[in-house]
Amino acid sequence: MSFAPLAFDEQALAAFADSVVGAGLGPEALALIEQAGQLREKPEAALRCLQQARQLAPRHPVPVIAVYRFHFYAHELALARAAGEDALAMARHALGPDFGDVPPSDEATRHDAAVRFYLFTLKGLAYLNLRLGDWPQAWLMLGELRRLDPADHVGGSLLLQVLERREAGEDPDTPLWQEGDPVRGWRPRS
């Protein structure tokens, strides 16, 4: 089965997919993001630039990704999660209301920029929820990622292994990969 969003404008989806890789961002918003990158020593000013870029391009994923990265690298994980949730909502909207009713094709999970953006955003949110100790949300995100990416193209299985080990009460310093674990891919459900 091939991926094709139902009841959604194909041109709008293609435009979103292009924007995921940076196309279509206006020069003013791009300049603000670049300016924020030069203001590493002034985080408040950098954040203001990023917020202005989001206001100029509220439906473009690049400013949201920039805000996410700003908060993530500042170790402001709750704020990074909020930006990630915005990015997930953007991707969900772009993919259309029927996206996820059935998992996307293997081809889409490997090559469709909008689908991959959605899957990687789910993975990022799962990671943030793990770091923030929000286990129910981490389970939810990883369950959805496993359902939509059964071949584990985006590598969410490692996060699930971490969560399963945490739930089993294992020492957090236990190596992530252990004898018998798949090098890549989801473990069979027990």
mmCIF file of N, CA, C and O in Angstrom, residues 1-3 102-112 115-116 119 148-154:
data_model
loop_
_atom_site.group_PDB
_atom_site.id
_atom_site.type_symbol
_atom_site.label_atom_id
_atom_site.label_comp_id
_atom_site.label_asym_id
_atom_site.label_seq_id
_atom_site.Cartn_x
_atom_site.Cartn_y
_atom_site.Cartn_z
ATOM 1 N N MET A 1 0.852 -1.176 0.000
ATOM 2 C CA MET A 1 0.000 0.000 0.000
ATOM 3 C C MET A 1 0.894 1.235 0.000
ATOM 4 O O MET A 1 1.817 1.341 0.773
ATOM 5 N N SER A 2 0.645 2.184 -0.849
ATOM 6 C CA SER A 2 1.458 3.392 -0.897
ATOM 7 C C SER A 2 0.797 4.492 -0.084
ATOM 8 O O SER A 2 -0.410 4.485 0.132
ATOM 9 N N PHE A 3 1.608 5.434 0.363
ATOM 10 C CA PHE A 3 1.130 6.540 1.169
ATOM 11 C C PHE A 3 0.480 7.579 0.283
ATOM 12 O O PHE A 3 1.075 8.046 -0.673
ATOM 13 N N VAL A 102 -3.906 4.236 8.633
ATOM 14 C CA VAL A 102 -3.083 3.056 8.340
ATOM 15 C C VAL A 102 -1.641 3.556 8.324
ATOM 16 O O VAL A 102 -1.387 4.706 7.965
ATOM 17 N N PRO A 103 -0.702 2.708 8.729
ATOM 18 C CA PRO A 103 0.690 3.157 8.705
ATOM 19 C C PRO A 103 1.109 3.556 7.290
ATOM 20 O O PRO A 103 0.668 2.955 6.306
ATOM 21 N N PRO A 104 1.958 4.567 7.176
ATOM 22 C CA PRO A 104 2.448 4.944 5.856
ATOM 23 C C PRO A 104 3.288 3.813 5.263
ATOM 24 O O PRO A 104 3.792 2.960 5.988
ATOM 25 N N SER A 105 3.424 3.820 3.979
ATOM 26 C CA SER A 105 4.204 2.782 3.306
ATOM 27 C C SER A 105 5.663 2.858 3.742
ATOM 28 O O SER A 105 6.138 3.877 4.250
ATOM 29 N N ASP A 106 6.358 1.764 3.513
ATOM 30 C CA ASP A 106 7.789 1.721 3.799
ATOM 31 C C ASP A 106 8.506 2.808 3.010
ATOM 32 O O ASP A 106 9.404 3.482 3.530
ATOM 33 N N GLU A 107 8.098 3.012 1.782
ATOM 34 C CA GLU A 107 8.692 4.040 0.926
ATOM 35 C C GLU A 107 8.504 5.433 1.540
ATOM 36 O O GLU A 107 9.426 6.247 1.568
ATOM 37 N N ALA A 108 7.308 5.713 2.051
ATOM 38 C CA ALA A 108 7.038 7.021 2.654
ATOM 39 C C ALA A 108 7.851 7.222 3.928
ATOM 40 O O ALA A 108 8.372 8.315 4.163
ATOM 41 N N THR A 109 7.974 6.188 4.748
ATOM 42 C CA THR A 109 8.738 6.354 5.988
ATOM 43 C C THR A 109 10.225 6.551 5.720
ATOM 44 O O THR A 109 10.940 7.108 6.542
ATOM 45 N N ARG A 110 10.678 6.134 4.550
ATOM 46 C CA ARG A 110 12.094 6.307 4.211
ATOM 47 C C ARG A 110 12.371 7.562 3.401
ATOM 48 O O ARG A 110 13.468 8.107 3.481
ATOM 49 N N HIS A 111 11.369 8.058 2.629
ATOM 50 C CA HIS A 111 11.688 9.115 1.674
ATOM 51 C C HIS A 111 10.773 10.333 1.693
ATOM 52 O O HIS A 111 11.143 11.356 1.129
ATOM 53 N N ASP A 112 9.604 10.251 2.261
ATOM 54 C CA ASP A 112 8.678 11.385 2.246
ATOM 55 C C ASP A 112 9.038 12.343 3.381
ATOM 56 O O ASP A 112 8.962 11.992 4.556
ATOM 57 N N VAL A 115 6.309 12.954 6.120
ATOM 58 C CA VAL A 115 6.114 11.769 6.969
ATOM 59 C C VAL A 115 7.298 11.613 7.912
ATOM 60 O O VAL A 115 7.136 11.384 9.113
ATOM 61 N N ARG A 116 8.499 11.741 7.384
ATOM 62 C CA ARG A 116 9.698 11.601 8.221
ATOM 63 C C ARG A 116 9.753 12.692 9.290
ATOM 64 O O ARG A 116 10.137 12.443 10.433
ATOM 65 N N LEU A 119 7.444 11.538 12.008
ATOM 66 C CA LEU A 119 8.000 10.421 12.767
ATOM 67 C C LEU A 119 9.172 10.858 13.644
ATOM 68 O O LEU A 119 9.265 10.446 14.815
ATOM 69 N N LEU A 148 3.353 3.399 13.449
ATOM 70 C CA LEU A 148 3.514 4.084 12.171
ATOM 71 C C LEU A 148 4.818 3.738 11.457
ATOM 72 O O LEU A 148 4.923 3.928 10.257
ATOM 73 N N ASP A 149 5.795 3.245 12.204
ATOM 74 C CA ASP A 149 7.101 2.911 11.629
ATOM 75 C C ASP A 149 7.511 1.505 12.077
ATOM 76 O O ASP A 149 8.488 1.336 12.807
ATOM 77 N N PRO A 150 6.765 0.491 11.638
ATOM 78 C CA PRO A 150 7.052 -0.863 12.113
ATOM 79 C C PRO A 150 8.433 -1.373 11.706
ATOM 80 O O PRO A 150 8.982 -2.254 12.369
ATOM 81 N N ALA A 151 9.024 -0.808 10.664
ATOM 82 C CA ALA A 151 10.366 -1.219 10.246
ATOM 83 C C ALA A 151 11.453 -0.430 10.995
ATOM 84 O O ALA A 151 12.634 -0.671 10.775
ATOM 85 N N ASP A 152 11.061 0.492 11.865
ATOM 86 C CA ASP A 152 11.982 1.273 12.691
ATOM 87 C C ASP A 152 12.983 2.084 11.868
ATOM 88 O O ASP A 152 14.155 2.178 12.220
ATOM 89 N N HIS A 153 12.515 2.715 10.818
ATOM 90 C CA HIS A 153 13.397 3.538 9.984
ATOM 91 C C HIS A 153 13.963 4.730 10.738
ATOM 92 O O HIS A 153 15.068 5.177 10.433
ATOM 93 N N VAL A 154 13.225 5.273 11.702
ATOM 94 C CA VAL A 154 13.724 6.442 12.425
ATOM 95 C C VAL A 154 14.408 6.075 13.746
ATOM 96 O O VAL A 154 14.881 6.950 14.458
#
